[in-house]
Tab-separated table of C-alpha atoms and ligand atoms in Angstrom:
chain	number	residue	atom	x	y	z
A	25	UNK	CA	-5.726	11.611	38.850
A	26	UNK	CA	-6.716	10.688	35.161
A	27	UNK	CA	-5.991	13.535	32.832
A	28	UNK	CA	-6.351	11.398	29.366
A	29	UNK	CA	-9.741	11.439	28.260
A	30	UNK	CA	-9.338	8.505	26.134
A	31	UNK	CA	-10.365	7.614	22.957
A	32	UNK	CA	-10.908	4.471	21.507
A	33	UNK	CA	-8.958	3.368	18.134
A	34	UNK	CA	-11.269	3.496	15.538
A	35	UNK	CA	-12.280	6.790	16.290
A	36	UNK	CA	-8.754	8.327	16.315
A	37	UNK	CA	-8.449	6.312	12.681
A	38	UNK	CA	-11.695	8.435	12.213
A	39	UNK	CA	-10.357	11.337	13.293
A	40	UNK	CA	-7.331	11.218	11.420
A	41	UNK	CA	-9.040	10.554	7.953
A	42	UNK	CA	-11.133	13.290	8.699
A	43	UNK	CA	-7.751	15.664	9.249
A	44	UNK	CA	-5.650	14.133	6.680
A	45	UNK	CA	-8.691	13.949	3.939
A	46	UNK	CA	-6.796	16.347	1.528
A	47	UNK	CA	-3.414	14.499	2.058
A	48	UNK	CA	-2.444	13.609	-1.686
A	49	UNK	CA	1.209	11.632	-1.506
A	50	UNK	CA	2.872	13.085	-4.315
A	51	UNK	CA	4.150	10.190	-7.114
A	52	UNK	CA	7.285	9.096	-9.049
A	53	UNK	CA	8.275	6.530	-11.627
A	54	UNK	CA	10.735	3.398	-10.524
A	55	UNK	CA	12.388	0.833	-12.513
A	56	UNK	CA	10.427	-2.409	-12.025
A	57	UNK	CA	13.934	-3.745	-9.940
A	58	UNK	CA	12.769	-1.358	-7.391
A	59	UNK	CA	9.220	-1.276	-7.310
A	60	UNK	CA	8.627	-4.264	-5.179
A	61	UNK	CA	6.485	-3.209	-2.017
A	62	UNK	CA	5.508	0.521	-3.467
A	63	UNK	CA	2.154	1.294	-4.054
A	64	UNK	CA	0.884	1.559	-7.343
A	65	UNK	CA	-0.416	5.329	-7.686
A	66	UNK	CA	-1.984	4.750	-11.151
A	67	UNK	CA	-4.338	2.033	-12.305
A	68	UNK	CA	-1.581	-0.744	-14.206
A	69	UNK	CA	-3.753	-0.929	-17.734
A	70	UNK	CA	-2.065	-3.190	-20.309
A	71	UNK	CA	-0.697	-1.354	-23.766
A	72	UNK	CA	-0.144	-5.104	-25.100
A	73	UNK	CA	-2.026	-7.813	-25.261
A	74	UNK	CA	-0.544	-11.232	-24.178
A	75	UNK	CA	0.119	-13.357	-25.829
A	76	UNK	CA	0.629	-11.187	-28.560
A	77	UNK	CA	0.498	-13.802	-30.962
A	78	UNK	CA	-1.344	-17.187	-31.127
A	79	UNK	CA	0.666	-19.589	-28.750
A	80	UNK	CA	0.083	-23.393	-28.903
A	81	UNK	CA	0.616	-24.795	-24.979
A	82	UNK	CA	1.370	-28.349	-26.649
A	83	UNK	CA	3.943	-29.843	-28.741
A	84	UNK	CA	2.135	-30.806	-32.129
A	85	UNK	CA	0.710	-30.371	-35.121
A	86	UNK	CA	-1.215	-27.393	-35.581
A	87	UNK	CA	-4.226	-28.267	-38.231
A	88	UNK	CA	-8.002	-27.849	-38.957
A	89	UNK	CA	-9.677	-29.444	-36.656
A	90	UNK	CA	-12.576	-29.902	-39.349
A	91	UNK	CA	-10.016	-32.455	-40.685
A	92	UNK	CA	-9.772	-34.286	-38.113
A	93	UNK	CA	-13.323	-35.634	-37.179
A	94	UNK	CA	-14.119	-38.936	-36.269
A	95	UNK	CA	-10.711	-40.153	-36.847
A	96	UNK	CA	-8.915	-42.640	-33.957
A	97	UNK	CA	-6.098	-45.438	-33.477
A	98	UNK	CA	-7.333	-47.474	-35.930
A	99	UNK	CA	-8.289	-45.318	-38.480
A	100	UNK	CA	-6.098	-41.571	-38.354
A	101	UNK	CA	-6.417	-38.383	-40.565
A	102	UNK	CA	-3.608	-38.107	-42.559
A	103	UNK	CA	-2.804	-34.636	-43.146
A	104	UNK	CA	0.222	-33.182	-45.394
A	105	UNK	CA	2.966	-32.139	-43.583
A	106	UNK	CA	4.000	-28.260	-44.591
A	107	UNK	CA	6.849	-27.751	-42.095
A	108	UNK	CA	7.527	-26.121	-38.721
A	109	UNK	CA	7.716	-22.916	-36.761
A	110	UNK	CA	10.126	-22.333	-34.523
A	111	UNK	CA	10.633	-20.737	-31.079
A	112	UNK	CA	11.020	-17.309	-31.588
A	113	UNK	CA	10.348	-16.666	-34.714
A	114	UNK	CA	7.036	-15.305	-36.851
A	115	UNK	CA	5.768	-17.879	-40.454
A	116	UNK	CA	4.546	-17.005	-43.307
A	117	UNK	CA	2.932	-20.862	-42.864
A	118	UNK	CA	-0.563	-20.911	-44.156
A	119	UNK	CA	-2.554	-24.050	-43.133
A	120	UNK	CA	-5.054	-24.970	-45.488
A	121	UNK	CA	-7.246	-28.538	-45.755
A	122	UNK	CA	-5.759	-31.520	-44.831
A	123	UNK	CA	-2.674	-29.644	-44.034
A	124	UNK	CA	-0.249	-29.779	-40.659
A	125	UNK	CA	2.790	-28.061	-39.383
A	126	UNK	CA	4.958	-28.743	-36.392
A	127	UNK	CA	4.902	-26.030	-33.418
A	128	UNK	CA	6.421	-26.288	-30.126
A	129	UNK	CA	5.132	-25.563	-26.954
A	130	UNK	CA	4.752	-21.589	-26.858
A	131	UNK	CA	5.446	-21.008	-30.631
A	132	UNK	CA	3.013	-19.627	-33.075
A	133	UNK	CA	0.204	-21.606	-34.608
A	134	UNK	CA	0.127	-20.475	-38.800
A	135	UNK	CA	-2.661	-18.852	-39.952
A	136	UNK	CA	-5.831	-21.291	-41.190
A	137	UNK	CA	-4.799	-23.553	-38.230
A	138	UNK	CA	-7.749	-24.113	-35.274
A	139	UNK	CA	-6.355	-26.553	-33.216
A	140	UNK	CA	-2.912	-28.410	-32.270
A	141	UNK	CA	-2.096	-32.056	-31.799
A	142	UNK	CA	-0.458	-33.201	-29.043
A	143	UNK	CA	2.921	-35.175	-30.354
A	144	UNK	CA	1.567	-38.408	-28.344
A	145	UNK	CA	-1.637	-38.817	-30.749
A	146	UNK	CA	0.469	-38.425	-34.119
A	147	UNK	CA	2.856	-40.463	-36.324
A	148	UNK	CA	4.945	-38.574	-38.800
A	149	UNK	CA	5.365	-40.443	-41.951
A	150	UNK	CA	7.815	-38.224	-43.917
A	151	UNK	CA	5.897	-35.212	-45.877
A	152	UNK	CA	2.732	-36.964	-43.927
A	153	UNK	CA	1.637	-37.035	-40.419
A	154	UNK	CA	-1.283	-39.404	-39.058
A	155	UNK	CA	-3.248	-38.125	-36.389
A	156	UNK	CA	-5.205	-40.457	-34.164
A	157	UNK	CA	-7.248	-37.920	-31.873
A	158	UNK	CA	-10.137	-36.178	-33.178
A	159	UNK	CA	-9.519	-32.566	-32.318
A	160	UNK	CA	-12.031	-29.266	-31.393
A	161	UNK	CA	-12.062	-25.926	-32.381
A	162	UNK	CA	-9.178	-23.936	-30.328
A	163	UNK	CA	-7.895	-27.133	-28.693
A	164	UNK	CA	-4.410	-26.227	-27.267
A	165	UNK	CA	-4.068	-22.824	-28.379
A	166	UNK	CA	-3.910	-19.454	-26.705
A	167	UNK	CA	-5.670	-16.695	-28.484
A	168	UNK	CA	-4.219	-13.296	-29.008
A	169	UNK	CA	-5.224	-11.656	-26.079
A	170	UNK	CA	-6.513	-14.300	-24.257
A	171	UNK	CA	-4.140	-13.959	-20.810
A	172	UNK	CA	-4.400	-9.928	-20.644
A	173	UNK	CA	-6.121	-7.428	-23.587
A	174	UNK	CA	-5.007	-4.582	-24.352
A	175	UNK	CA	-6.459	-1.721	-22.332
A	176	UNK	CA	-7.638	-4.541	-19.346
A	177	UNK	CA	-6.479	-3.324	-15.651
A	178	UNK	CA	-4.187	-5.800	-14.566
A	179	UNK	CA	-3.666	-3.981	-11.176
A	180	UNK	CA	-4.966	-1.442	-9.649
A	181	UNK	CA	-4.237	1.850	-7.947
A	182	UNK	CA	-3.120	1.715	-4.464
A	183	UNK	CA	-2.506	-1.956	-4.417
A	184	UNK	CA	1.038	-2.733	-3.042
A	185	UNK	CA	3.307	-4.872	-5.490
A	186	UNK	CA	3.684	-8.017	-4.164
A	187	UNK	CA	6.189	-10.451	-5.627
A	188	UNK	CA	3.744	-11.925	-8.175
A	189	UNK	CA	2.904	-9.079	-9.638
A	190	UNK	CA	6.553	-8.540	-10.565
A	191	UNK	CA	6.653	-10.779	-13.306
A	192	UNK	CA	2.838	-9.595	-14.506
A	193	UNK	CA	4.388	-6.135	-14.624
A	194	UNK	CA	7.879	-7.266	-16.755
A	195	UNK	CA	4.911	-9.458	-19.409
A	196	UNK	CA	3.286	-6.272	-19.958
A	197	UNK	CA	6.807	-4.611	-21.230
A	198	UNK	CA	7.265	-2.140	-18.380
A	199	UNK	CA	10.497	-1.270	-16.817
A	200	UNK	CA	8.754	1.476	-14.753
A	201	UNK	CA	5.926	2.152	-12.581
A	202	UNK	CA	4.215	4.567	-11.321
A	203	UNK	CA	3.670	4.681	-7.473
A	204	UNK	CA	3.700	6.820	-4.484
A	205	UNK	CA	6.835	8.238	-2.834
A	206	UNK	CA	8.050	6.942	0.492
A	207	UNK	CA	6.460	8.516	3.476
A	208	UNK	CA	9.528	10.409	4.964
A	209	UNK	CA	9.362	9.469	8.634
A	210	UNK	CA	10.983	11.253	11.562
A	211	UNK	CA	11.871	9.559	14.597
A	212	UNK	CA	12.303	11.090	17.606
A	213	UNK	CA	13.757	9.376	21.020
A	214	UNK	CA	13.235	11.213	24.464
A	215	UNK	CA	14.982	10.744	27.823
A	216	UNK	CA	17.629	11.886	29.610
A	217	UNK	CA	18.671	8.678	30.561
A	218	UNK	CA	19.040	6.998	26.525
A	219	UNK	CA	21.655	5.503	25.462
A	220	UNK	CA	22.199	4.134	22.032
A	221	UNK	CA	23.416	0.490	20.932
A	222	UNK	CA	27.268	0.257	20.451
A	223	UNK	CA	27.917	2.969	23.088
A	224	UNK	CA	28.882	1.612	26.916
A	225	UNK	CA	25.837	2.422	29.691
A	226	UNK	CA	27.015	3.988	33.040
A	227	UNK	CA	24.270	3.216	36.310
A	228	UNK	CA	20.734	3.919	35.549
A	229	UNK	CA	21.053	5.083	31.573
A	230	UNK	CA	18.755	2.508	29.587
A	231	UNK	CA	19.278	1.516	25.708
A	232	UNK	CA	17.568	3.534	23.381
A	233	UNK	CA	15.735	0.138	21.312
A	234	UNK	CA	12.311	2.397	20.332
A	235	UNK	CA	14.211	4.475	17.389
A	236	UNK	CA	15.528	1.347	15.563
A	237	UNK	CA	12.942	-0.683	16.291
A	238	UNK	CA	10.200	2.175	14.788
A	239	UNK	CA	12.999	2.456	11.976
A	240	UNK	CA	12.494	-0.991	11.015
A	241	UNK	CA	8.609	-0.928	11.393
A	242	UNK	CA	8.581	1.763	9.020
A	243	UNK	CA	10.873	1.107	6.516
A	244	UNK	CA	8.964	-2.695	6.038
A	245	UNK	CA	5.934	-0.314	5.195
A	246	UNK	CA	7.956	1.565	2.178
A	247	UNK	CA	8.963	4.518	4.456
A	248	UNK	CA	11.709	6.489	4.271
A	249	UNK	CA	13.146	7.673	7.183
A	250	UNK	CA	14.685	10.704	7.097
A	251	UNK	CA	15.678	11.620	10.748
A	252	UNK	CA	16.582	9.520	13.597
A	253	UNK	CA	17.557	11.667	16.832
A	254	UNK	CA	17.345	10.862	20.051
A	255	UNK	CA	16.846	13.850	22.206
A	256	UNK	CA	17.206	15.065	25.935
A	257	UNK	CA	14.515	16.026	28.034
A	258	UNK	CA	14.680	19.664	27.733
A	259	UNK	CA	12.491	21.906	26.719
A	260	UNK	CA	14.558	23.464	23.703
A	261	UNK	CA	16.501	20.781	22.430
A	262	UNK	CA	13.037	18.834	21.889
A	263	UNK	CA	11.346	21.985	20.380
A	264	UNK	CA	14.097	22.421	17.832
A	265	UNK	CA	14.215	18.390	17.335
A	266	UNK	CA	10.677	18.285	16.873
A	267	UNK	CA	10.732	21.336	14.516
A	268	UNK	CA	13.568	20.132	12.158
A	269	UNK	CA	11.275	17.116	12.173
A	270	UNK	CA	7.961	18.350	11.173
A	271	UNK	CA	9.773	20.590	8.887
A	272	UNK	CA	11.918	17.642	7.034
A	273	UNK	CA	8.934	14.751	7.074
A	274	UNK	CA	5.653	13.525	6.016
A	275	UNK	CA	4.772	12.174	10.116
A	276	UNK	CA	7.331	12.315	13.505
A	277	UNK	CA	7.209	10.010	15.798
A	278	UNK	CA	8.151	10.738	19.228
A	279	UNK	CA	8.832	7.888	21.817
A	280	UNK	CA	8.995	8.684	25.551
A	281	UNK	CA	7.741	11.556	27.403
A	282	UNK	CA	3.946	10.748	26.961
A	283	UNK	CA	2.798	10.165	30.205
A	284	UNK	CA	2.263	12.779	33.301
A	285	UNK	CA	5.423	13.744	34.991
A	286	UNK	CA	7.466	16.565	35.758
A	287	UNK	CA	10.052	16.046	32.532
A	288	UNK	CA	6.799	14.736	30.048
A	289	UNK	CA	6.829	18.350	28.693
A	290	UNK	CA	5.314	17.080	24.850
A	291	UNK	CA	2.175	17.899	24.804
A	292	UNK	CA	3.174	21.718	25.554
A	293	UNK	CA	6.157	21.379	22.888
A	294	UNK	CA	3.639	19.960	20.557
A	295	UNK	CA	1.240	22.348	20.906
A	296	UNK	CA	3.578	25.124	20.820
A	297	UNK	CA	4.501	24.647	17.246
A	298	UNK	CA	0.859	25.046	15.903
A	299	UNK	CA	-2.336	24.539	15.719
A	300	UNK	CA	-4.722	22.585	16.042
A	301	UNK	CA	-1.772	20.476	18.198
A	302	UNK	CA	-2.489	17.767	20.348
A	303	UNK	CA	-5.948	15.786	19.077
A	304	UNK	CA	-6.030	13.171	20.988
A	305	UNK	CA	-3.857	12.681	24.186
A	306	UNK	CA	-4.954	8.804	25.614
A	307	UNK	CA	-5.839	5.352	23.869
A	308	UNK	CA	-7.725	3.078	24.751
A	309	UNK	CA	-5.769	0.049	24.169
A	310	UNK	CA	-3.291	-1.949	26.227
A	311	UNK	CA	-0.518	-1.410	26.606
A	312	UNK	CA	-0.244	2.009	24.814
A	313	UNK	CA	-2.913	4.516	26.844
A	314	UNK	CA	-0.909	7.124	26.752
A	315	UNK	CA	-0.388	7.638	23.045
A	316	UNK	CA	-0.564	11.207	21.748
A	317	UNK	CA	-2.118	12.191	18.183
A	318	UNK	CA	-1.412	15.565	16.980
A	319	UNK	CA	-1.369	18.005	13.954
A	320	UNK	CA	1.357	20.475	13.318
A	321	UNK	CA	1.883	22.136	9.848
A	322	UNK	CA	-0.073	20.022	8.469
A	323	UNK	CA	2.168	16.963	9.359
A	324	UNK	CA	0.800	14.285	11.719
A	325	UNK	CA	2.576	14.047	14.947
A	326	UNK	CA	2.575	10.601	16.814
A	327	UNK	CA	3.631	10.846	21.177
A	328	UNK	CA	4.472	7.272	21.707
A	329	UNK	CA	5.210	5.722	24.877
A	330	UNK	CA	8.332	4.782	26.099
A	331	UNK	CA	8.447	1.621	26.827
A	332	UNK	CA	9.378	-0.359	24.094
A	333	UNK	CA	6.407	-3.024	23.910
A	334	UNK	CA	3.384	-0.451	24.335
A	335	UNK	CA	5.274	1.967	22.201
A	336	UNK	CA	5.140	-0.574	18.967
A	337	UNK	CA	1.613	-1.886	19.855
A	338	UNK	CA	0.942	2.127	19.634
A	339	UNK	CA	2.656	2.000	16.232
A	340	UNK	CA	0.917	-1.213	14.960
A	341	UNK	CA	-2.591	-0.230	16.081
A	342	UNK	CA	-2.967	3.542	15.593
A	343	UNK	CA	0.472	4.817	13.241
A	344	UNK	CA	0.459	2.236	11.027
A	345	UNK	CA	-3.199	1.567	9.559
A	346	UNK	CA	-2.887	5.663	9.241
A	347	UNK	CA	0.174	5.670	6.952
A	348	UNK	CA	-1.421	2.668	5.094
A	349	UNK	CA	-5.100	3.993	4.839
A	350	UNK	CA	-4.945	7.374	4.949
A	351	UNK	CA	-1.280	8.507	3.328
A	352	UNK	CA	-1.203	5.912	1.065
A	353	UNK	CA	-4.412	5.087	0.187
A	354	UNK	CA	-3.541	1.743	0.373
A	355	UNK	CA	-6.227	-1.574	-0.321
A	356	UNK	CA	-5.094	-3.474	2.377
A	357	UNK	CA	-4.861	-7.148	3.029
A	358	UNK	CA	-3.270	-8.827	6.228
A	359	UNK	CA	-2.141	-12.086	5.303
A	360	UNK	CA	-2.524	-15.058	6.011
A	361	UNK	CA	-6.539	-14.551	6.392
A	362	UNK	CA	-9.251	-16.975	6.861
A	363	UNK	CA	-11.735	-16.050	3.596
A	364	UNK	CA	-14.945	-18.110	3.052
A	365	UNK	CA	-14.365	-20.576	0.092
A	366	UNK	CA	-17.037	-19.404	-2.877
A	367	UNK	CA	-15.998	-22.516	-4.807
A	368	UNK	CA	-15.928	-26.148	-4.813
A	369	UNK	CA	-13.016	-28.796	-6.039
A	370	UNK	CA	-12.284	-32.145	-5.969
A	371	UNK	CA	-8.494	-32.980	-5.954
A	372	UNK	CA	-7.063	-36.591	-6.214
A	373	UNK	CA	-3.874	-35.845	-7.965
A	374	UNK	CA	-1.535	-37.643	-5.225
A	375	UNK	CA	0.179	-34.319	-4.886
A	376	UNK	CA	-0.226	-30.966	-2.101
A	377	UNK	CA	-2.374	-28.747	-4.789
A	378	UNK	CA	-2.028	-24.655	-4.575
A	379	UNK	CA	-4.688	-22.864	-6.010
A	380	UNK	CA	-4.710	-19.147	-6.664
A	381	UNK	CA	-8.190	-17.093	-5.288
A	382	UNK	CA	-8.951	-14.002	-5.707
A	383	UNK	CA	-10.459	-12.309	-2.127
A	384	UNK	CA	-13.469	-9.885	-1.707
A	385	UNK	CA	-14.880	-8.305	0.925
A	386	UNK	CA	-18.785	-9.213	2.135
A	387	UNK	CA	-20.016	-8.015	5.159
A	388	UNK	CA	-17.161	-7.913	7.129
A	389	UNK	CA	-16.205	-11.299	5.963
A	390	UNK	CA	-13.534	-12.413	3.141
A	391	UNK	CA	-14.665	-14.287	0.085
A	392	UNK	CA	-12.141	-16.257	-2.297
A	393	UNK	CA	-12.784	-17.142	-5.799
A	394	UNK	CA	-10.455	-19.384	-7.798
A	395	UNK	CA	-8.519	-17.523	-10.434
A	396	UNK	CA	-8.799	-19.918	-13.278
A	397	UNK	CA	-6.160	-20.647	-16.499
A	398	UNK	CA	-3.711	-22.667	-17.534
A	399	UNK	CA	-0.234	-22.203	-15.605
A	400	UNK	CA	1.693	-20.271	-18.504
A	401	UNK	CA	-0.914	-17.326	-18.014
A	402	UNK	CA	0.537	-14.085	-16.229
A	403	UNK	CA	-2.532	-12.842	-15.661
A	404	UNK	CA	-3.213	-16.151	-13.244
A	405	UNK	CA	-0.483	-14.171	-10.805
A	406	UNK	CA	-1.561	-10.431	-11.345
A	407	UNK	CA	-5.393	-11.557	-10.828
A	408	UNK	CA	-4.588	-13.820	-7.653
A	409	UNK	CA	-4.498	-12.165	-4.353
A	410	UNK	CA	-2.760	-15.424	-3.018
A	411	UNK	CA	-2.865	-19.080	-2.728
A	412	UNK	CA	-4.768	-21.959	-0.506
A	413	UNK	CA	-2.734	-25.211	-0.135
A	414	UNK	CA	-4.781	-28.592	0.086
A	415	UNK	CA	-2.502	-31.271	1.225
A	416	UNK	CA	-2.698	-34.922	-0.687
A	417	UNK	CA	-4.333	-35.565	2.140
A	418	UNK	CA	-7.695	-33.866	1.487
A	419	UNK	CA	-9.917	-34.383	-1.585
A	420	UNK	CA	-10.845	-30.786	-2.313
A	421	UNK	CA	-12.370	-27.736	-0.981
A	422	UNK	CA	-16.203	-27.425	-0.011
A	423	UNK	CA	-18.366	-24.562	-0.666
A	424	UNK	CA	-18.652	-22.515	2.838
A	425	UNK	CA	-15.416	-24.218	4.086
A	426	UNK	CA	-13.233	-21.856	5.911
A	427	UNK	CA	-9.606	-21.594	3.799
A	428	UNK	CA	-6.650	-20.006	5.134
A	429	UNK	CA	-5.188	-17.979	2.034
A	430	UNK	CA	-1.694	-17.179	1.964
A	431	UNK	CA	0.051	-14.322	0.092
A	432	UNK	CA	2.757	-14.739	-2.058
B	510	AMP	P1	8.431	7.803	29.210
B	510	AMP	O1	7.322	7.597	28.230
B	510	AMP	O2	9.438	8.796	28.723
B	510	AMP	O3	7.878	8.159	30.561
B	510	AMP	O4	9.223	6.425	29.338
B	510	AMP	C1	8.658	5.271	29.916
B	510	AMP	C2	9.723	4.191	30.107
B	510	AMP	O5	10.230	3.785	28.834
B	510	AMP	C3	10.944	4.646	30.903
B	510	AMP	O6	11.346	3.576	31.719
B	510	AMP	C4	11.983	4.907	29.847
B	510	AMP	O7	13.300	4.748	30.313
B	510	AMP	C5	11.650	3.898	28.802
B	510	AMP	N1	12.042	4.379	27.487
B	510	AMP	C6	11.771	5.606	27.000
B	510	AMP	N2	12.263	5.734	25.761
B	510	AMP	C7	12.864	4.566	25.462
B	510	AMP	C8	13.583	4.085	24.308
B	510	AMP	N3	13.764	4.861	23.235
B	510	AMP	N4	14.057	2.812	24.341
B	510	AMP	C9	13.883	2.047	25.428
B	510	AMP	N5	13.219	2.441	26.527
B	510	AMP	C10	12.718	3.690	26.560
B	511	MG	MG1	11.035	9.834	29.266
């Protein structure tokens, strides 16, 4: 006898939204050390703009590049040396005509300067310095601005911080984010015959694996789990349990006691408690038919089986796109994924190149597009959604080519 009428995946996700639509997860600030793997419940605009100062990315002379045309080896510019800036520090430098001062890699390029010489194509004669490359406007310099603006979203809401968005976040001068609190998670274990680890097991008692493995399951989403009981199979110890749950949590989960027999008394517990109850009571997936989806006090309720494989396939295919999607509002990525390269390169550097892309979404297919700039740039981390690797011993990427894009 079949008493599930089944339902197939997508259409409990369906369902789910549909109940859940109002859910808003409340928010709190966290100090950036703890805000990898939240969810960012506010866009992550930028109050400053980086750099906040014109940087040069060489070591050289910054100068007019004006000055500098048409000179070479054999015949340089010689321009008057005016001094150096140093690491750290602001000038009152002005570079006029004919003009250079020294500034290291990252330092700040004086005022009237439009370009910087790299070291390598310059001789420094005393109070003179001969430059032997003809230089264009902006040639080793950063702009104000250029990496992030002011007001530009570097990240936006519901995206999960990832490790390289860490060190976007510190550039932008925040030591807090906003994001959305942990999901507090109940867990509840059923059966007579459970045992948990660390305690001995007399004839026919089984360990009790479901509650710490759907512990760890949730806490590497950002849950918090705030109950973890493991419960007999009677009727009022599992209708307190399951009340102290639904009244402490965001979302129980129940393992055990979802399948027909005289002792799988759930359903009835569940439904006692309020309404609607029980929404959907059979999945069609395997393993993991008899699943249960229900809605109590406006809390979801999850009846997972008991045995420990289907009852984490359960988890990963109906539980957890529902905390991610619907609770958290989350853009979600599985990584790695194949995405269709929108781009074309040519490598021949002798070396395994990474390139940042940025992924879309087309028709049911990913899309990556490099994420271009020069390596000091944050924003090349915040903007990339990960990284393709071509080994030495390919010579680039082709348009069309199917890349396997790996997060950070
Ligand atoms: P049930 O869904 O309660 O009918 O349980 C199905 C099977 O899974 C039985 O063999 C149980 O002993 C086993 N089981 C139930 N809960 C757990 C658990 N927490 N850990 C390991 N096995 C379990
Ligand atoms: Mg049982």
């Amino acid at each position: 006898m079949d008493l599930f009428t089944v339902m197939r995946r997508q259409e409990v996700a369906i369902l789910l939204k549909k109940e859940f639509s109002k859910w808003q997860q409340e928010q709190e600030w966290v100090s950036i050390e703890e805000a990898l793997g939240r969810v960012l419940a506010a866009d992550l605009v930028s109050e400053e703009n980086i750099p906040p100062f014109r940087r040069s990315t060489v070591d050289g002379y910054a100068l007019r590049a004006a000055d500098t045309t048409g000179c070479s080896d054999s015949l340089p510019a010689f321009l008057q040396m005016l001094g150096e800036t140093r690491m750290g520090e602001g000038t009152d430098l002005v570079v006029q005509a004919e003009q250079a001062v020294y500034v290291p890699t990252g330092g700040i390029v004086p005022v009237g300067a439009d370009a910087v010489c790299m070291i390598e194509y310059t001789e420094n004669f005393q109070d003179e310095i001969s430059i032997q490359r003809p230089m264009s406007q902006l040639e080793n310099l950063i702009e104000v601005g250029d990496d992030v603006s002011i007001g530009e979203c570097v990240l936006q809401k519901g995206s999960r911080i990832e490790t390289q968005h860490i060190g976007a976040i510190a550039a932008l001068g925040r030591n807090r984010v906003l994001v959305k609190k942990r999901i507090k998670i109940a867990i509840l274990s059923t059966g007579d015959e459970l045992v948990g680890p660390g305690h001995p097991l007399k004839l026919g008692q089984i360990r009790d694996s479901n509650t710490d493995a759907l512990r760890a399951m949730v806490i590497s989403l950002g849950c918090e789990v705030v109950m973890a009981d493991r419960i007999l199979d009677q009727f009022d110890a599992l209708q307190s349990g399951l009340q102290k749950a639904v009244d402490e949590s965001d979302l129980v989960l129940i393992s055990g006691g979802s399948s027909v027999g005289t002792l799988d008394m759930t359903p009835d517990i569940i439904n006692s408690l309020g309404e609607p109850g029980i929404l959907v009571h059979g999945v069609a997936i395997k393993p993991g038919k008899p699943t249960m989806v229900a809605k109590v006090q406006n809390k979801a309720v999850f009846g997972l089986p008991g045995h420990p494989a289907s009852c984490l396939i359960a988890y990963k295919a109906i539980v957890e796109p529902f905390i991610q999607e619907t609770l958290l509002a989350e853009s979600i990525r599985e990584f790695p994924l194949t995405a269709v390269a929108d781009f074309q390169i040519h490598v021949s550097s002798g070396r395994d190149v990474f390139y940042m892309v940025q992924i879309q979404e087309n028709e049911g297919q990913w899309i990556a597009k490099p994420v271009h700039g020069k390596s000091g740039m944050v924003s090349l981390l915040s903007k990339a959604d990960g990284y393709i690797e071509i080994p030495m011993e390919k010579e680039g990427v082709q348009r069309g080519e199917k890349i396997s894009v790996h997060r950070f």
